[in-house]
mmCIF file of C-alpha atoms in Angstrom:
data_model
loop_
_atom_site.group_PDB
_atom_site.id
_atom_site.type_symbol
_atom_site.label_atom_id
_atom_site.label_comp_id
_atom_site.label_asym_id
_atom_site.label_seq_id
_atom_site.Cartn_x
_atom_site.Cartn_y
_atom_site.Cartn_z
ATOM 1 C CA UNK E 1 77.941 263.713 187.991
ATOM 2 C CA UNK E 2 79.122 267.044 189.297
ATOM 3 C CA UNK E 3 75.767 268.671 189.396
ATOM 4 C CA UNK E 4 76.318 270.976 186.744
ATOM 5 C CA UNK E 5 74.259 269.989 183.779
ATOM 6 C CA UNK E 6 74.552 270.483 180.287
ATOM 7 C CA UNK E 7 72.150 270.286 177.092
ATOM 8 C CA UNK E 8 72.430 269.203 174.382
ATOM 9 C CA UNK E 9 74.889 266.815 175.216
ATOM 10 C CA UNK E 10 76.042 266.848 171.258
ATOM 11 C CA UNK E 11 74.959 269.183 168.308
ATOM 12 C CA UNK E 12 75.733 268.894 164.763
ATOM 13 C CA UNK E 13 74.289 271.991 162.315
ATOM 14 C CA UNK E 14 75.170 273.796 158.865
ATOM 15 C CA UNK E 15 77.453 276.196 159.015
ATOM 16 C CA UNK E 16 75.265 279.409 158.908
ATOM 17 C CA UNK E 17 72.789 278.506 161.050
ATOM 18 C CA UNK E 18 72.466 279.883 164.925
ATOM 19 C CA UNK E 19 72.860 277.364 167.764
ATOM 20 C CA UNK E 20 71.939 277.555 171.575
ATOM 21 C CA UNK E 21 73.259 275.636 174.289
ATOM 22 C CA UNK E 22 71.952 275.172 177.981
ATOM 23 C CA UNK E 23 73.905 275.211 181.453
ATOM 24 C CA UNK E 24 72.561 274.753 184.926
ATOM 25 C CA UNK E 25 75.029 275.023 187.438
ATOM 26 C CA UNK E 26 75.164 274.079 190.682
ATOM 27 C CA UNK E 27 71.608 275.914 192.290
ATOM 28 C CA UNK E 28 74.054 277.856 194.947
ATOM 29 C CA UNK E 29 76.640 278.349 192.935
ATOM 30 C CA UNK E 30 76.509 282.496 192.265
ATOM 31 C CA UNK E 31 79.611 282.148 189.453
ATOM 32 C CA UNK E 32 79.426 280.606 185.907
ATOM 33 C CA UNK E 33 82.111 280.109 183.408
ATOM 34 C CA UNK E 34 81.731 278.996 179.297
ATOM 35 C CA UNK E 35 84.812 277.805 178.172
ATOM 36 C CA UNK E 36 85.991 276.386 174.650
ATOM 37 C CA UNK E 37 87.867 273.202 174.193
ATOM 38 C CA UNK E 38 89.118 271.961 170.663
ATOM 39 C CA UNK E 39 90.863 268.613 170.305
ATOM 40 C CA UNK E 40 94.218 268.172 172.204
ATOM 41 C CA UNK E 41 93.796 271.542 173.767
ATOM 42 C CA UNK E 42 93.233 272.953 177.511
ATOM 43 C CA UNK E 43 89.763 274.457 178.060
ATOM 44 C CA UNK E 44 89.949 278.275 176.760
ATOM 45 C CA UNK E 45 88.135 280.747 178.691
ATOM 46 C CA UNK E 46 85.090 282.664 176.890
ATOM 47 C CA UNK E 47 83.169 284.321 179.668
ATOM 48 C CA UNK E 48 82.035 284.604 183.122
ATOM 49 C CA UNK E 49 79.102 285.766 185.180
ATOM 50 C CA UNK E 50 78.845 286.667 188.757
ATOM 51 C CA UNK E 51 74.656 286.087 189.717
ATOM 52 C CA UNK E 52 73.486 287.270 186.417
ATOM 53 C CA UNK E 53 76.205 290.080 185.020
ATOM 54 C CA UNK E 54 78.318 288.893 182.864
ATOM 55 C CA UNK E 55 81.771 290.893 184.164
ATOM 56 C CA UNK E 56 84.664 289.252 181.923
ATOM 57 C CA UNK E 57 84.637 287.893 177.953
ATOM 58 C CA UNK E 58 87.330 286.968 176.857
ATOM 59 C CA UNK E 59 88.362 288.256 173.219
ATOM 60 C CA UNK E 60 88.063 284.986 171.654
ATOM 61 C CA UNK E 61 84.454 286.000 171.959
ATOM 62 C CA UNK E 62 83.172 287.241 168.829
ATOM 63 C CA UNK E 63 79.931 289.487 167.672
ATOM 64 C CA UNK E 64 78.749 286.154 166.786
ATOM 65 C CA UNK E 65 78.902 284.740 170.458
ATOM 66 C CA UNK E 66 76.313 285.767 172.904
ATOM 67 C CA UNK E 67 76.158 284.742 176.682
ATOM 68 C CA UNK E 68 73.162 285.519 178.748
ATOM 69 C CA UNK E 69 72.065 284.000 182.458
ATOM 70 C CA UNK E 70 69.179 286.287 182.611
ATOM 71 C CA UNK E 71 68.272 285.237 186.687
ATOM 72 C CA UNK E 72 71.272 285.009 188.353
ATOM 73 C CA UNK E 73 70.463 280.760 187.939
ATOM 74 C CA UNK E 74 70.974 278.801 184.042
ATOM 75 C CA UNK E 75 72.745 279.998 181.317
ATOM 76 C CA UNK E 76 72.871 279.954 177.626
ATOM 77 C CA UNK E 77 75.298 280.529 174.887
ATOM 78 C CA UNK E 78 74.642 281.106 171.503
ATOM 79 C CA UNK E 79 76.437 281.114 168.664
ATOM 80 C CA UNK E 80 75.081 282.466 165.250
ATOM 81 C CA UNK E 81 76.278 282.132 161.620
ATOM 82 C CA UNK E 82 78.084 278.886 162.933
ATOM 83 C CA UNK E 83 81.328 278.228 161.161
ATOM 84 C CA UNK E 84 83.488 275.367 161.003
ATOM 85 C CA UNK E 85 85.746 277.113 163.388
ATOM 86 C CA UNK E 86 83.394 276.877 165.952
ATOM 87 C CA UNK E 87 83.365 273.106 165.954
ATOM 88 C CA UNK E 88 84.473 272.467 169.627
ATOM 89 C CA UNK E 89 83.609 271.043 173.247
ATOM 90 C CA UNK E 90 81.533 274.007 175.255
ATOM 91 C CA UNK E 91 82.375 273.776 178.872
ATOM 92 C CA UNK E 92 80.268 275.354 181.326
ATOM 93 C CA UNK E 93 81.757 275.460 185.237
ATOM 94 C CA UNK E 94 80.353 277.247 188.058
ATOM 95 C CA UNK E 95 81.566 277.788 191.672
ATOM 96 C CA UNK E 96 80.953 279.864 194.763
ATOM 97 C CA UNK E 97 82.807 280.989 197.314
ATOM 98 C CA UNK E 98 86.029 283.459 196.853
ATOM 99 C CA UNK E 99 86.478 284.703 193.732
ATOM 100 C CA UNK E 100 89.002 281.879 192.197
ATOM 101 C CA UNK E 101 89.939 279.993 195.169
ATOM 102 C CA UNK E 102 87.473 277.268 195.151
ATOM 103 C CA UNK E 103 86.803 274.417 192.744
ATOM 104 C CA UNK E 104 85.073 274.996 189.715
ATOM 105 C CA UNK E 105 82.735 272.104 188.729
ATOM 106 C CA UNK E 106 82.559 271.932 184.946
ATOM 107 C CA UNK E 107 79.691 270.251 183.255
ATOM 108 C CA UNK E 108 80.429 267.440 180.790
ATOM 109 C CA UNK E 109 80.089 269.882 177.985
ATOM 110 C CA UNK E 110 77.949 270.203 174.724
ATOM 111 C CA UNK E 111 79.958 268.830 171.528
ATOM 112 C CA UNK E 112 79.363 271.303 168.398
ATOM 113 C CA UNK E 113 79.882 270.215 165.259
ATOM 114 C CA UNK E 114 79.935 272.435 162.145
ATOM 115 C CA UNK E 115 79.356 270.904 158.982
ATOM 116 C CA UNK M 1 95.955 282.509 174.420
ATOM 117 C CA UNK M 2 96.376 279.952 177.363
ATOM 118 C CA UNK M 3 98.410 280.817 180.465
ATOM 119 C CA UNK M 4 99.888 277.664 180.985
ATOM 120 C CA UNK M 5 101.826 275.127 179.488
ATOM 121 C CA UNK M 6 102.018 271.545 180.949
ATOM 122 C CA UNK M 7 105.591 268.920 180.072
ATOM 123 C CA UNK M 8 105.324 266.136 178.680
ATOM 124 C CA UNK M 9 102.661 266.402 176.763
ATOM 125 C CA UNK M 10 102.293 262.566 176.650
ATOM 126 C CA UNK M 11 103.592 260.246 179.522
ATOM 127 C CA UNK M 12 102.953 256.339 179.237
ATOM 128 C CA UNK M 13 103.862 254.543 182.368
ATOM 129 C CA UNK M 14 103.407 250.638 183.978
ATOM 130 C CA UNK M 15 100.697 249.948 186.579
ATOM 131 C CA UNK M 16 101.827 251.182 190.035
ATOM 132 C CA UNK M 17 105.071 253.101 189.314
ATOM 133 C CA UNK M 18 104.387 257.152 189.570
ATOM 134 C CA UNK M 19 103.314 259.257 187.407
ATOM 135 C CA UNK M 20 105.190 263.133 187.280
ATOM 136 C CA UNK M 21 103.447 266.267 185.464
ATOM 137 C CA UNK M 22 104.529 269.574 185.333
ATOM 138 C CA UNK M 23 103.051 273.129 184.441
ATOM 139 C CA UNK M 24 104.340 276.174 184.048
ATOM 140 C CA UNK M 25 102.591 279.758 183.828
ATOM 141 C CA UNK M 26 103.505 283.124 182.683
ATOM 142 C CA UNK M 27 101.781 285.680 185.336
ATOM 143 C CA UNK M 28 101.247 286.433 189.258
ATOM 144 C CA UNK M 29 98.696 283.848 190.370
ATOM 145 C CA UNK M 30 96.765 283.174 193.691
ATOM 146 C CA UNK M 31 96.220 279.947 193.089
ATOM 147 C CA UNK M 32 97.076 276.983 191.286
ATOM 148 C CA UNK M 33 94.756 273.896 190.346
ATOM 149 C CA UNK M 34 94.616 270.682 189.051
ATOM 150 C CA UNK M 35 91.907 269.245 186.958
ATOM 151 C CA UNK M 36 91.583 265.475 185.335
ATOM 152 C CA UNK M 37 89.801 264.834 182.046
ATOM 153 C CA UNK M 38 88.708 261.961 180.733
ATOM 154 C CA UNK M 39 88.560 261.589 176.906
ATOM 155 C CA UNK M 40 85.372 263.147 175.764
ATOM 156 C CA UNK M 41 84.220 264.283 179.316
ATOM 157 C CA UNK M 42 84.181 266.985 181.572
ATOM 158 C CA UNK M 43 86.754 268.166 183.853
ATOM 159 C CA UNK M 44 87.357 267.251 187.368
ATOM 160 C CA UNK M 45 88.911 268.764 190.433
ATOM 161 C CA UNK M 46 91.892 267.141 191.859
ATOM 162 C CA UNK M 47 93.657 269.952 193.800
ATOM 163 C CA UNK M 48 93.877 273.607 194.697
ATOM 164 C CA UNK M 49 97.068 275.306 195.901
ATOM 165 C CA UNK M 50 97.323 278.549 196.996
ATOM 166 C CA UNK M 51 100.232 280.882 196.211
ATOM 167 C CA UNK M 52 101.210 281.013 199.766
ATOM 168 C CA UNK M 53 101.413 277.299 199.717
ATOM 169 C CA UNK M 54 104.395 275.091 198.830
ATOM 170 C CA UNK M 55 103.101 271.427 198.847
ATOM 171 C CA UNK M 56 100.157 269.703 199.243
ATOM 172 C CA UNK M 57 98.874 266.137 199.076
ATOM 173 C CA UNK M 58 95.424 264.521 198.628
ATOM 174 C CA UNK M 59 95.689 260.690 198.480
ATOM 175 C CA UNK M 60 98.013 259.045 196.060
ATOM 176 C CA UNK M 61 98.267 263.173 195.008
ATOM 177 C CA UNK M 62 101.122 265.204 195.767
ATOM 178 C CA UNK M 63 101.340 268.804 193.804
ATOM 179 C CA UNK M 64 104.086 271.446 194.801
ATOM 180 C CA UNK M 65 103.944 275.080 193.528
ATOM 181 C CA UNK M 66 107.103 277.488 193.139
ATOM 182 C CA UNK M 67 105.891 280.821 192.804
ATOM 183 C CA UNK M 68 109.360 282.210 192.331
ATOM 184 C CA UNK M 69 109.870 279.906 189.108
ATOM 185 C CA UNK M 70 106.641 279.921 188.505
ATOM 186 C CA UNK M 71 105.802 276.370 188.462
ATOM 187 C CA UNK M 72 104.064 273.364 189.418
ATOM 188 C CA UNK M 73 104.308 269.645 189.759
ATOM 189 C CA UNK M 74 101.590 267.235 190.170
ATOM 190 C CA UNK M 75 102.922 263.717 191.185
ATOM 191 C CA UNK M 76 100.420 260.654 190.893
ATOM 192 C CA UNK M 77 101.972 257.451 193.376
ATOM 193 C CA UNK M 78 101.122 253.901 192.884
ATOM 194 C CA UNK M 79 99.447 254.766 189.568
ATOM 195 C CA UNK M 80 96.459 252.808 188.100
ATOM 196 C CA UNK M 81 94.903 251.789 185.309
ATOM 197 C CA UNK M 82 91.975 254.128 185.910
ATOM 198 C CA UNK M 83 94.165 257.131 186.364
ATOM 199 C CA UNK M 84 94.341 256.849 182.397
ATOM 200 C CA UNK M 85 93.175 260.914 181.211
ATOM 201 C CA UNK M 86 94.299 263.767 180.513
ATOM 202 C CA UNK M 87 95.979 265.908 183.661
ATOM 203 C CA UNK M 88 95.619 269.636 183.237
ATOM 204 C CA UNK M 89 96.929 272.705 185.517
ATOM 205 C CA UNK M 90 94.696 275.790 185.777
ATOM 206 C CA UNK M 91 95.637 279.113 187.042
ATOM 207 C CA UNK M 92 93.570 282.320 188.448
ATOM 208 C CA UNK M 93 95.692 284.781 188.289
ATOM 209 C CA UNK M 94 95.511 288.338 189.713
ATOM 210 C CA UNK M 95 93.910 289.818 186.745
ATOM 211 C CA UNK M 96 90.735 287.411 187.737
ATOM 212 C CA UNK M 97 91.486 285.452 184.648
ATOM 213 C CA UNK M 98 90.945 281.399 185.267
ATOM 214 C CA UNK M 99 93.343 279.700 182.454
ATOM 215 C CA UNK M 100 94.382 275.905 181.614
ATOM 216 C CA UNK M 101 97.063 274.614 180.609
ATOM 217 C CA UNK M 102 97.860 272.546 177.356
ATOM 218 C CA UNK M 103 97.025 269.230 179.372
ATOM 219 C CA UNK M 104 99.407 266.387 179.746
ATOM 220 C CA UNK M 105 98.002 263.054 178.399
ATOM 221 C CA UNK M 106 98.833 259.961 180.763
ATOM 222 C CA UNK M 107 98.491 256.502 179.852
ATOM 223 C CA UNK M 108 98.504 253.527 182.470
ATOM 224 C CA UNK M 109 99.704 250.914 181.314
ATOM 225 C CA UNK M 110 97.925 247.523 182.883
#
């Protein structure tokens, strides 16, 4: 356990309908990262917030994907209209320190599945 | 589309000989890390190397960056069973972009 928690641990919807998923990172932890992993792929980067702006998306981000951490602390990211594209592992990492040279610790992800 | 890209792709290996990854990226980093996956889980930290840095070790880890080629190595020694996931390299570059690699898949071999 790496102290960053995720929820739901697994989701399965029909496509068209909106889904939300839950990250708590690490309580000190002032950085938070979603990324996207599909079967046999790397992790692909969606978005990240410093405290509670978001500063970088990533263009695999579509109008359908929203990102919010509201108080600087937990984070959500939903998804609306789901397709079967977005059937995928939903990382969620957070860190502290200087900007990209510290560990991220990555939460065991949410599992979407589209049907 | 990712930064890096990690060879082989698969590596199957016997109990206790070592276990050789490699990763290469595309743009100026300033630093490099390792992460470890296990199927259906999250990631884990292994390593961090900094561009300024040409080797480090951490256990039965040993990962060596060369900037100029613009490439990376992460050796496992003595390898177990448990060391059985997938290995992946991750790079922040200078455009404050964090990216992963493709992941190489290792296999231990009891």
């Amino acid at each position: 356990d790496t102290g960053v928690s995720q929820n739901p641990r697994h989701k399965i919807t029909k496509r068209g309908q909106n889904v939300t998923f839950r990250c708590d990172p690490i309580s000190e932890h002032n950085r938070l990262y979603w990324y996207r992993q599909t079967l046999g792929q790397g992790p692909e980067f969606l978005t990240y917030f410093q405290n509670e702006a978001q500063l970088e998306k990533s263009r695999l981000l579509s109008d359908r994907f929203s990102a919010e951490r509201p108080k600087g602390s937990f984070s959500t990211l939903e998804i609306q209209r789901t397709e079967q594209g977005d059937s995928a592992m939903y990382l969620c990492a957070s860190e502290s320190g200087a900007l990209g040279n510290t560990e991220a610790f990555f939460g065991q992800g949410t599992r979407l599945t589209v049907v | 589309s990712q930064q890096g890209e990690e060879d082989p792709q698969a590596l199957s290996i016997q109990e206790g000989e070592n276990a050789t990854m490699n990763c290469s990226y595309k743009t100026s980093i300033n630093n490099l890390q390792w992460y470890r996956q296990n199927s259906g889980r999250g990631l884990v930290h292994l390593i961090l190397i900094r561009s300024n840095e040409r080797e480090k070790h951490s256990g039965r880890l040993r990962v060596t960056l060369d900037t100029s080629k613009k490439s990376s190595s992460l050796l496992i020694t003595a390898s177990r069973a448990a060391d059985t996931a997938s290995y992946f390299c991750a790079t922040f570059n200078t455009g404050n972009q964090f990216y992963f690699g493709t992941g190489t898949s290792l296999t231990v071999i009891p």
